[in-house]
CSV table of C-alpha atoms and ligand atoms in Angstrom, one decimal:
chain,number,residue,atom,x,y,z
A,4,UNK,CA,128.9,67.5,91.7
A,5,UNK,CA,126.7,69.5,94.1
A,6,UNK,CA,125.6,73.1,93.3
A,7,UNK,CA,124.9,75.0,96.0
A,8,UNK,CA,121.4,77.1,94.9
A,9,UNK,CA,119.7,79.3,97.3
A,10,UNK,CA,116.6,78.2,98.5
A,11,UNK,CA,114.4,81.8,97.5
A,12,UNK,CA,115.8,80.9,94.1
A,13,UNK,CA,114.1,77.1,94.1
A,14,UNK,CA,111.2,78.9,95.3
A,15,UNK,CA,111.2,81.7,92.4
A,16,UNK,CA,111.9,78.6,89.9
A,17,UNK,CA,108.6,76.1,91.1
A,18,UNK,CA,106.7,79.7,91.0
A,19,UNK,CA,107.3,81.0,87.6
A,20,UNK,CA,107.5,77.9,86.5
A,21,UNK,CA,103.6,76.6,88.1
A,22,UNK,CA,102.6,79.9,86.3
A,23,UNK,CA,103.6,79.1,83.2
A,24,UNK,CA,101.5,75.6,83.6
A,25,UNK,CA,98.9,77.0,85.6
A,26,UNK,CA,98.5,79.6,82.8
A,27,UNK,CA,96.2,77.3,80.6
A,28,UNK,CA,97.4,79.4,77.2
A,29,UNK,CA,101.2,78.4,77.6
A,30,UNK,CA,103.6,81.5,77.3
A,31,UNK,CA,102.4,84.3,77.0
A,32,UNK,CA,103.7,87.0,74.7
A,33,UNK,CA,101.5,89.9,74.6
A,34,UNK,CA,100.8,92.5,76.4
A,35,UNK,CA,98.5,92.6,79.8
A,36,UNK,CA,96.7,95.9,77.9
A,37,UNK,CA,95.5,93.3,74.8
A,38,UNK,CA,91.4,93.2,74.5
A,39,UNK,CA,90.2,89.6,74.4
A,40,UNK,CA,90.4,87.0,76.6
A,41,UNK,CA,94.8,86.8,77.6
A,42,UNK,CA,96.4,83.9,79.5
A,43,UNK,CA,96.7,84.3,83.6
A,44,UNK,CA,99.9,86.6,84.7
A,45,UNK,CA,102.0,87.5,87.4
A,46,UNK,CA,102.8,90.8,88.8
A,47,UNK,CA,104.8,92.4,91.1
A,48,UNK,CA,103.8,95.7,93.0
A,49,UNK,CA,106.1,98.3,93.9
A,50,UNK,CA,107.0,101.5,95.1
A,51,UNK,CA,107.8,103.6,91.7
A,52,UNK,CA,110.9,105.1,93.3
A,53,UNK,CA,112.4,102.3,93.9
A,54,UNK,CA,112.9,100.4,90.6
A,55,UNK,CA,116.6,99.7,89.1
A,56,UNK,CA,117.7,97.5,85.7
A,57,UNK,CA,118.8,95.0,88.1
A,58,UNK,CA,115.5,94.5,89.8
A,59,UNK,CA,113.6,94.2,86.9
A,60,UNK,CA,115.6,91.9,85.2
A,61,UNK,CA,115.3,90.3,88.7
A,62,UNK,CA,111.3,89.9,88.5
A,63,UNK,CA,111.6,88.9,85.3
A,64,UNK,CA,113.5,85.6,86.4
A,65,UNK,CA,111.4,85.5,89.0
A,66,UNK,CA,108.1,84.8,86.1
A,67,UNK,CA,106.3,88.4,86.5
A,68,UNK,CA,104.9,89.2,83.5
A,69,UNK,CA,104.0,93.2,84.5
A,70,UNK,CA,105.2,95.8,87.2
A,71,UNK,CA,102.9,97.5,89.2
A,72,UNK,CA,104.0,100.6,90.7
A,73,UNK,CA,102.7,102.8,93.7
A,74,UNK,CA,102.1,106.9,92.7
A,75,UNK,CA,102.9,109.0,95.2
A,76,UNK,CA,103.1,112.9,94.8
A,77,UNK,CA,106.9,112.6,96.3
A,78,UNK,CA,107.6,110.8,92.4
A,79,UNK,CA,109.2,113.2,89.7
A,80,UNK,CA,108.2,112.4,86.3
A,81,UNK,CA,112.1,111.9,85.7
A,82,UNK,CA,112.0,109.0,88.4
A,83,UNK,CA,108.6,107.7,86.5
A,84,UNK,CA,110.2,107.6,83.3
A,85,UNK,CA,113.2,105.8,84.4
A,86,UNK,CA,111.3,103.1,86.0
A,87,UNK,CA,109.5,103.0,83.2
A,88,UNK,CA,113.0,102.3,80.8
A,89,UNK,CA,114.1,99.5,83.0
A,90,UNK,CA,110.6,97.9,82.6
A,91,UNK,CA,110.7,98.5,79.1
A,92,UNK,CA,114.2,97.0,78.7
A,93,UNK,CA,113.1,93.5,80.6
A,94,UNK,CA,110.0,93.3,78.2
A,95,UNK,CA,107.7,93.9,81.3
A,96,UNK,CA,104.4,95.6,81.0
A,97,UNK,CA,103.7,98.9,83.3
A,98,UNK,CA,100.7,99.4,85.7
A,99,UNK,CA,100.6,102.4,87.8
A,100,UNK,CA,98.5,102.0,91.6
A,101,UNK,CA,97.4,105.1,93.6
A,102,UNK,CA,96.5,104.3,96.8
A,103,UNK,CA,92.8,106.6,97.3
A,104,UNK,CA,91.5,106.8,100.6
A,105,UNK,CA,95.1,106.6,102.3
A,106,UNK,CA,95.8,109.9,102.2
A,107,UNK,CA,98.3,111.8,105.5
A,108,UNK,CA,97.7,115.3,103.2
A,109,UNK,CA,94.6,115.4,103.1
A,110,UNK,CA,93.6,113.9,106.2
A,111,UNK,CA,95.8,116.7,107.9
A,112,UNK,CA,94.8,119.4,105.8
A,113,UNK,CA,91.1,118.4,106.0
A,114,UNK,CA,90.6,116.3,109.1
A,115,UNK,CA,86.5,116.4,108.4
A,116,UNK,CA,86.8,114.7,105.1
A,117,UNK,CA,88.1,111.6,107.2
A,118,UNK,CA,86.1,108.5,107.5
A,119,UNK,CA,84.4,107.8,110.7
A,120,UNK,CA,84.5,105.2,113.4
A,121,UNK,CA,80.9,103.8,113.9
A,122,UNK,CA,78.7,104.2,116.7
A,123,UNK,CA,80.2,100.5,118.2
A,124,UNK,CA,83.1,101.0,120.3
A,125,UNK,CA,84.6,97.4,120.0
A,126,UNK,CA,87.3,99.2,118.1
A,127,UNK,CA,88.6,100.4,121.5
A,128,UNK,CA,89.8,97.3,122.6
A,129,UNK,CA,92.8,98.0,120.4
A,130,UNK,CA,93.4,101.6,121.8
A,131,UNK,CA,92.5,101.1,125.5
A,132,UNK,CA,93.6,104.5,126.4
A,133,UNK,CA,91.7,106.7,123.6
A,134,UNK,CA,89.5,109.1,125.2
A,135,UNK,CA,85.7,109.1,124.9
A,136,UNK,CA,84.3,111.8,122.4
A,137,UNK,CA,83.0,114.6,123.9
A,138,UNK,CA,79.8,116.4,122.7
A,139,UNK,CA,81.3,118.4,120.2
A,140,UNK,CA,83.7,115.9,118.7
A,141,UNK,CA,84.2,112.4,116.2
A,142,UNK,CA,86.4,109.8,116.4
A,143,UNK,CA,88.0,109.2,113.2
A,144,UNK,CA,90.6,106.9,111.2
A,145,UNK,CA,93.6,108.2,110.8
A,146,UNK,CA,94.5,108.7,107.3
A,147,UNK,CA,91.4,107.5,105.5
A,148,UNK,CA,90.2,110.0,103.5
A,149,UNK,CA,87.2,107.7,101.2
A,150,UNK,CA,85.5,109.1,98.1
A,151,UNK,CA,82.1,108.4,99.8
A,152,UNK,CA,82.4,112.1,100.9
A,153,UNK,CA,81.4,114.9,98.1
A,154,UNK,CA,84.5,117.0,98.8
A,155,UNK,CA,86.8,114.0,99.4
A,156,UNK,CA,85.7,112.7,95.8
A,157,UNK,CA,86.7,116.2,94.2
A,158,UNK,CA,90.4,116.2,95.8
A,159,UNK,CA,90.7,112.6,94.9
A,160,UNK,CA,90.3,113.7,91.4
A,161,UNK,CA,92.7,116.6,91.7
A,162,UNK,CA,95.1,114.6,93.1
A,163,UNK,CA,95.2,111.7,90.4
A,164,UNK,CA,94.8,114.3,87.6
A,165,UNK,CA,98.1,116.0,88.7
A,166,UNK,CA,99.9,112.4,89.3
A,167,UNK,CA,98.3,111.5,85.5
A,168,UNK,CA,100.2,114.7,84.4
A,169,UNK,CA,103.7,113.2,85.1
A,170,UNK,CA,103.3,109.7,83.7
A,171,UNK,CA,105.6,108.6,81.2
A,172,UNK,CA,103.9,107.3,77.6
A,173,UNK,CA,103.5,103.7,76.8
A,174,UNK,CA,101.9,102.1,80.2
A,175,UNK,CA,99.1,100.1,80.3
A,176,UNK,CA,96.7,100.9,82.9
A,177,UNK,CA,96.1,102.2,86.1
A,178,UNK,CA,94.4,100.6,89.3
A,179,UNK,CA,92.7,102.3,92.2
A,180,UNK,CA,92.4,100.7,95.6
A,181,UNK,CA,90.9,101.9,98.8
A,182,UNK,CA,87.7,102.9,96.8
A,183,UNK,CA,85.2,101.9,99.8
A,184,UNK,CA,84.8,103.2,103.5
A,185,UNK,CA,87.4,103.4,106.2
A,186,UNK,CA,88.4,100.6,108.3
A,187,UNK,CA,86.3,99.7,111.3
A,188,UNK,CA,83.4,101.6,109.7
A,189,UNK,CA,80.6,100.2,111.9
A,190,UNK,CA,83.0,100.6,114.7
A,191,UNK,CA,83.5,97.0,115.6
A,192,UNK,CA,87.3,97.3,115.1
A,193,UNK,CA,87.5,95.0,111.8
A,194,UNK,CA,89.6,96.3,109.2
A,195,UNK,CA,87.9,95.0,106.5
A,196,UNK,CA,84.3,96.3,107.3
A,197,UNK,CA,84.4,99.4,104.9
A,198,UNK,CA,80.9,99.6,103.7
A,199,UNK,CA,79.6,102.4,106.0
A,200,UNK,CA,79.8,106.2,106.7
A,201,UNK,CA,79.5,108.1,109.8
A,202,UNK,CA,77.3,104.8,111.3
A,203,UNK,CA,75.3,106.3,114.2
A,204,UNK,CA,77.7,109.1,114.6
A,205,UNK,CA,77.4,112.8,113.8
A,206,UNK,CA,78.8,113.9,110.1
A,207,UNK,CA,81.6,116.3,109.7
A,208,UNK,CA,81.3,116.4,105.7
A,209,UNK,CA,78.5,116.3,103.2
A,210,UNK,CA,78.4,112.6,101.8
A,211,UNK,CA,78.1,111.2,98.5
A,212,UNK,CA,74.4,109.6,98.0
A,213,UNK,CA,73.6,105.8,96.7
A,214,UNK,CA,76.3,103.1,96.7
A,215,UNK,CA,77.7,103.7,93.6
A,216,UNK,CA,80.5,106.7,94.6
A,217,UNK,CA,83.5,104.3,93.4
A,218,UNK,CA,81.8,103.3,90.0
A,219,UNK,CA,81.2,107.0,89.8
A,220,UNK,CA,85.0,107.5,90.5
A,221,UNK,CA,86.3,104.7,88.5
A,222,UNK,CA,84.5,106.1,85.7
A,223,UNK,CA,84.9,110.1,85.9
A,224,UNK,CA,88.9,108.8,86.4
A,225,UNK,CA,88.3,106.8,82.7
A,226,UNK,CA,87.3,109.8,81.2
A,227,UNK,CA,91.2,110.7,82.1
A,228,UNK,CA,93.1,107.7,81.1
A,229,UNK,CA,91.2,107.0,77.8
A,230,UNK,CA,93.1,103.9,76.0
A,231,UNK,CA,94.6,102.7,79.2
A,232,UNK,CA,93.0,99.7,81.6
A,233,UNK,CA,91.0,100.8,84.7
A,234,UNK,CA,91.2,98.2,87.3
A,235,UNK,CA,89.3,99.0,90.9
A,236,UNK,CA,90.4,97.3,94.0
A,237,UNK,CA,88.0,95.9,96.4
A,238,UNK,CA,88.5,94.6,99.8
A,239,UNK,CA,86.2,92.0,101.3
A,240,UNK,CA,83.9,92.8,104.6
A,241,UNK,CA,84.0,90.8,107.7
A,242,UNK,CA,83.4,86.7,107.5
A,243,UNK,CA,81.8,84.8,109.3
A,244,UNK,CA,84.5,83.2,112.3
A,245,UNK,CA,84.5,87.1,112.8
A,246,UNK,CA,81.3,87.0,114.6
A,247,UNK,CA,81.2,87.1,118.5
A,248,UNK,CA,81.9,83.8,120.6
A,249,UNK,CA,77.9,83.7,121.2
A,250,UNK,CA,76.5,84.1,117.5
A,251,UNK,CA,78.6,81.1,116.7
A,252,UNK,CA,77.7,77.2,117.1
A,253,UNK,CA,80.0,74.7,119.4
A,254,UNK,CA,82.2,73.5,116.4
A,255,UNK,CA,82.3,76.9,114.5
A,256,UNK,CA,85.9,78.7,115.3
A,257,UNK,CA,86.4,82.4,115.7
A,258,UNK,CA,88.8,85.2,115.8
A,259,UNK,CA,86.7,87.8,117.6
A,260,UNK,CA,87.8,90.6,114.8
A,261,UNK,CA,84.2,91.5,115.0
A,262,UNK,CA,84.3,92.0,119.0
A,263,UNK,CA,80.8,92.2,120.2
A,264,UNK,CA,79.3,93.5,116.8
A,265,UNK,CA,77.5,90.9,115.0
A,266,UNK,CA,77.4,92.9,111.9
A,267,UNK,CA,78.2,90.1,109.2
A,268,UNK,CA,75.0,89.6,107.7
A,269,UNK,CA,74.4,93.1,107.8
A,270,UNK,CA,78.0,93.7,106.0
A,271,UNK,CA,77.4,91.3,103.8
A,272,UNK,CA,74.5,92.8,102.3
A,273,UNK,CA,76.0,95.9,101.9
A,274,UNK,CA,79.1,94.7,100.7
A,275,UNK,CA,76.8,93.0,98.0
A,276,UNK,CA,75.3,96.2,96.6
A,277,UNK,CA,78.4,98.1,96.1
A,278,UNK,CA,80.1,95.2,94.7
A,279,UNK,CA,76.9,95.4,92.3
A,280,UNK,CA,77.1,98.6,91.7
A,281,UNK,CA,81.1,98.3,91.0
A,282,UNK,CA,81.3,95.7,89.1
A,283,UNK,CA,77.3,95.4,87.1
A,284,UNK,CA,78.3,96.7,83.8
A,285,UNK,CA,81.8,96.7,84.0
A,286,UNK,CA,83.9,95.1,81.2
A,287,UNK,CA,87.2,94.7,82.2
A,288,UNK,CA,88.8,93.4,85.4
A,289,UNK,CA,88.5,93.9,89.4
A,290,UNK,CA,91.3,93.3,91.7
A,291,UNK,CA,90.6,92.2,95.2
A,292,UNK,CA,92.7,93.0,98.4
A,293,UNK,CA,93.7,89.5,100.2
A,294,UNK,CA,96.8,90.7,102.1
A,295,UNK,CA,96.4,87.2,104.3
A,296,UNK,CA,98.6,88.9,107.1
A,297,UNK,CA,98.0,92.3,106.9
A,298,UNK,CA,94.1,91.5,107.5
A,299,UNK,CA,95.2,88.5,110.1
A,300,UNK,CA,93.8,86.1,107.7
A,301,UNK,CA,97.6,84.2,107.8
A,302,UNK,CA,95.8,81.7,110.6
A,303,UNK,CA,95.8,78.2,110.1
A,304,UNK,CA,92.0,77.7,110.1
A,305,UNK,CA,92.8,79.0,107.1
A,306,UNK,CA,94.8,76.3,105.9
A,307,UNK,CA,97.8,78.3,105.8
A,308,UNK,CA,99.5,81.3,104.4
A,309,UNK,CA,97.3,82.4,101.3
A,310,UNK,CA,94.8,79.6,101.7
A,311,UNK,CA,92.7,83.0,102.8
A,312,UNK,CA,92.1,83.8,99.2
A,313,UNK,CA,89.9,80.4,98.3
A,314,UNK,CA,87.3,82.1,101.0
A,315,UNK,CA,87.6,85.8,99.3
A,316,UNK,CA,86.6,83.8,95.9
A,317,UNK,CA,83.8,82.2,97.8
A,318,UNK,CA,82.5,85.1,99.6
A,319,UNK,CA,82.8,87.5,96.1
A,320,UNK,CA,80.9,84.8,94.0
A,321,UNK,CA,77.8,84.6,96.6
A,322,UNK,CA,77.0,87.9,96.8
A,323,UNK,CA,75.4,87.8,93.3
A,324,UNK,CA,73.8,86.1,90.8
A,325,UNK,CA,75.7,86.7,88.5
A,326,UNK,CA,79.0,86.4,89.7
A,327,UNK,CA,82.6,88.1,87.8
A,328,UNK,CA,83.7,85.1,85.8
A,329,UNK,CA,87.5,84.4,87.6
A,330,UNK,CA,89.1,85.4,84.6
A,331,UNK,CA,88.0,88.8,85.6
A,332,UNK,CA,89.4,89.0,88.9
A,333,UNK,CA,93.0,90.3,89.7
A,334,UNK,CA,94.3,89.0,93.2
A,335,UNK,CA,96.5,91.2,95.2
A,336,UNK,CA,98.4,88.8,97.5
A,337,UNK,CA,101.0,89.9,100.3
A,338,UNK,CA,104.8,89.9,99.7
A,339,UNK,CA,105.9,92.2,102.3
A,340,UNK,CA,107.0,91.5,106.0
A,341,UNK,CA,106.6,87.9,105.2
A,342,UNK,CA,109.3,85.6,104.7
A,343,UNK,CA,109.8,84.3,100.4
A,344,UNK,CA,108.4,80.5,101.4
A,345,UNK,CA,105.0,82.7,102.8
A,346,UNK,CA,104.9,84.7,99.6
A,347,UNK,CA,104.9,81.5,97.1
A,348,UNK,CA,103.0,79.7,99.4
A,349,UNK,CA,100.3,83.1,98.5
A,350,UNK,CA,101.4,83.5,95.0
A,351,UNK,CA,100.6,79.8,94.2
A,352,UNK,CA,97.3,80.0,95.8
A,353,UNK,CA,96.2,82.6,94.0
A,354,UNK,CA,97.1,81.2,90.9
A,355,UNK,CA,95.3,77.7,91.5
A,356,UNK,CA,92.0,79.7,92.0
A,357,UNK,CA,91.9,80.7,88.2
A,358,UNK,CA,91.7,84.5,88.4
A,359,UNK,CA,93.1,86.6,85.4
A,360,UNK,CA,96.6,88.2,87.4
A,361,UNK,CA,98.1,87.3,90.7
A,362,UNK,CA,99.6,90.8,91.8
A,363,UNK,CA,102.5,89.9,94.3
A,364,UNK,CA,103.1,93.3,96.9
A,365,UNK,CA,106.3,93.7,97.5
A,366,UNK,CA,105.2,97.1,99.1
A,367,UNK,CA,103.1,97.6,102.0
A,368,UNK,CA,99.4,98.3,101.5
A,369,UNK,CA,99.0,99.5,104.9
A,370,UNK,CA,95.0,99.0,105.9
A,371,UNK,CA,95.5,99.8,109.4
A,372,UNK,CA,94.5,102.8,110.9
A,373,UNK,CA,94.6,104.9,114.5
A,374,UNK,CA,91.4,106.4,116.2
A,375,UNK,CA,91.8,110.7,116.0
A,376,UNK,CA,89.5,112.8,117.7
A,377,UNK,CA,88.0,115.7,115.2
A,378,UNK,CA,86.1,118.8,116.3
A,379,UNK,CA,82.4,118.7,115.0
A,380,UNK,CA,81.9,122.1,112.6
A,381,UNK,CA,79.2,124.9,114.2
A,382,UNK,CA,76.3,124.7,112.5
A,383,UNK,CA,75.0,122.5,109.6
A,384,UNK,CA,77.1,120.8,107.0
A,385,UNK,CA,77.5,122.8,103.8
B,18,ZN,ZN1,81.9,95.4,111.6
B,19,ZN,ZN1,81.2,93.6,109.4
């Protein structure tokens, strides 16, 4: 007798069940929160309004060991806490994720605190019909909002204080992403070259000093949730193939993301010290951004969807000497606007490179942004 099974369920199955193998400890029965060393996990991320019984019992077929969900001020503590019951009642652990530097409010309401294109204009290619800044005026990236400005830092706070306020009791940690610079930072369009402020262009805001504003952040936020995790979220600066045509040899490939800014080695330093400073003395984990299509890193130089995240590892683990053990790191993979096959293909991936959780978005984490032209203040900065 044939039964007819549909083929996203085969492909839930040889996932949950190559993460129970991959997992080298076997099942795994306690809790993600557990000091010690704790067997690999899945996750699944998403939005904290939009969690029933029936998709949590859902996840849990599908082998996720923990819910992830994304804060936003629009969430009632009465929706929180029954998201939280339905989590609770399919034996899943409970992460919260706020989403920092992405912030519509406070880009609107403070349109200087927003992160600034760079002095390259390779980002244009992308918006051939944004106008050039005149003297008194910055282009910036709509909605980013980073911490690496003083003022920004302080509403940041605020805002996950007031989201702290309506948690329900009982979860287990709480991650932060978008803890580094805006998209396109140096101006040469790439989304994932974060590591600068105002580069070569006037300031609209006082800026934090040094390169440690998200250790800063992730700590003065620990003094908050004392007795839950702390997980940071970093994103990975441009690579290599990102490099212009003529930086690269015959054989190398490319994808241009870079335009005609060869900032990678430069990026790559930079990336190196705040990833020291984030992660030097830290104890617990650090998730890392690989959203293979979201960062068009889905190409199949690559080796196809999710291969991406073998390079991340690479590209994390030589920019110090003494590099996160994997165990450490938590990989955020993309399971939104791609199709379930894409998704395992990701998930699987992930789990074959060793790291502590594989955190499957079922939510977008947008990382794009538009250029917005912002009136310089009179005067000097405050
Ligand atoms: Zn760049
Ligand atoms: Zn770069």
């Amino acid at each position: 007798m044939m039964l007819a099974v549909p083929p996203q369920f085969v492909v839930s199955l040889l996932v949950a069940v190559s993460a129970l193998l991959i997992g080298n400890h076997g099942l795994w029965a306690g809790r993600p929160g557990e000091n010690g060393p704790r067997p690999q996990f899945s996750a699944v991320i998403a939005d904290a309004g939009d969690v029933t019984e029936a998709k949590a019992a859902q996840w849990k077929i599908e082998g996720f060991r923990a819910a992830v969900l994304i804060l936003e001020d629009r969430h009632s503590a009465t929706v929180l806490a029954s998201a939280a019951k339905a989590l609770a009642d399919n034996s899943l652990a409970l992460y919260f994720w706020v989403e920092v530097a992405r912030d519509p409010e406070l880009a609107r309401s403070h349109p200087d605190l927003m992160a600034s294109l760079g002095m390259h204009d390779d980002w244009r290619r992308h918006f051939p019909k944004f106008p050039q800044a005149g003297p008194n005026e910055v282009v910036k990236a709509w909605p980013w909002v980073p911490i690496c400005y003083r003022d920004a830092f302080a509403a940041h706070k605020d805002r996950i204080k007031r989201l702290l306020a309506r948690l329900p009791a009982g979860y287990t940690g709480l991650l932060l992403n978008d803890l580094q610079g805006g998209p396109a930072s140096c101006g040469c369009g790439n989304l994932q070259c974060r590591w600068a402020v105002d580069y070569g262009v006037p300031a609209t805001a006082a800026r934090q000093p040094g390169s440690d504003a998200a250790a800063r952040f992730v700590a003065d936020i620990g003094k908050l949730t004392a007795g839950k995790e702390l997980i940071p979220v970093w994103t990975t600066e441009c690579e290599h193939e990102d490099l212009p045509r003529a930086r690269l040899t015959a054989k190398d490939w490319a994808t241009g993301y870079c335009g005609g800014v060869p900032c990678f080695e430069t990026c790559r330093k930079r990336f190196g010290e705040q990833w020291q400073a984030m992660t030097g003395d830290r104890q617990g984990p650090v998730g890392l951004l690989v959203l293979s299509r979201e960062f068009h890193r889905d190409r199949k130089e690559y080796g196809g969807p999710g291969a991406w995240v073998k390079q991340v590892l690479d590209y994390i683990e030589k920019q110090t000497l003494r590099p996160l053990p994997r165990q450490k790191v938590w990989l955020v993979v993309q399971g939104y606007e791609v199709s379930r096959e894409e998704e395992a293909a990701a998930r699987q991936h992930a789990l074959e490179t060793g790291a502590g959780a594989v955190l499957v978005a079922r939510r977008r984490l947008d990382q794009s942004y538009e250029p917005r032209m912002v009136k310089r203040p009179v005067g000097p900065i405050p």
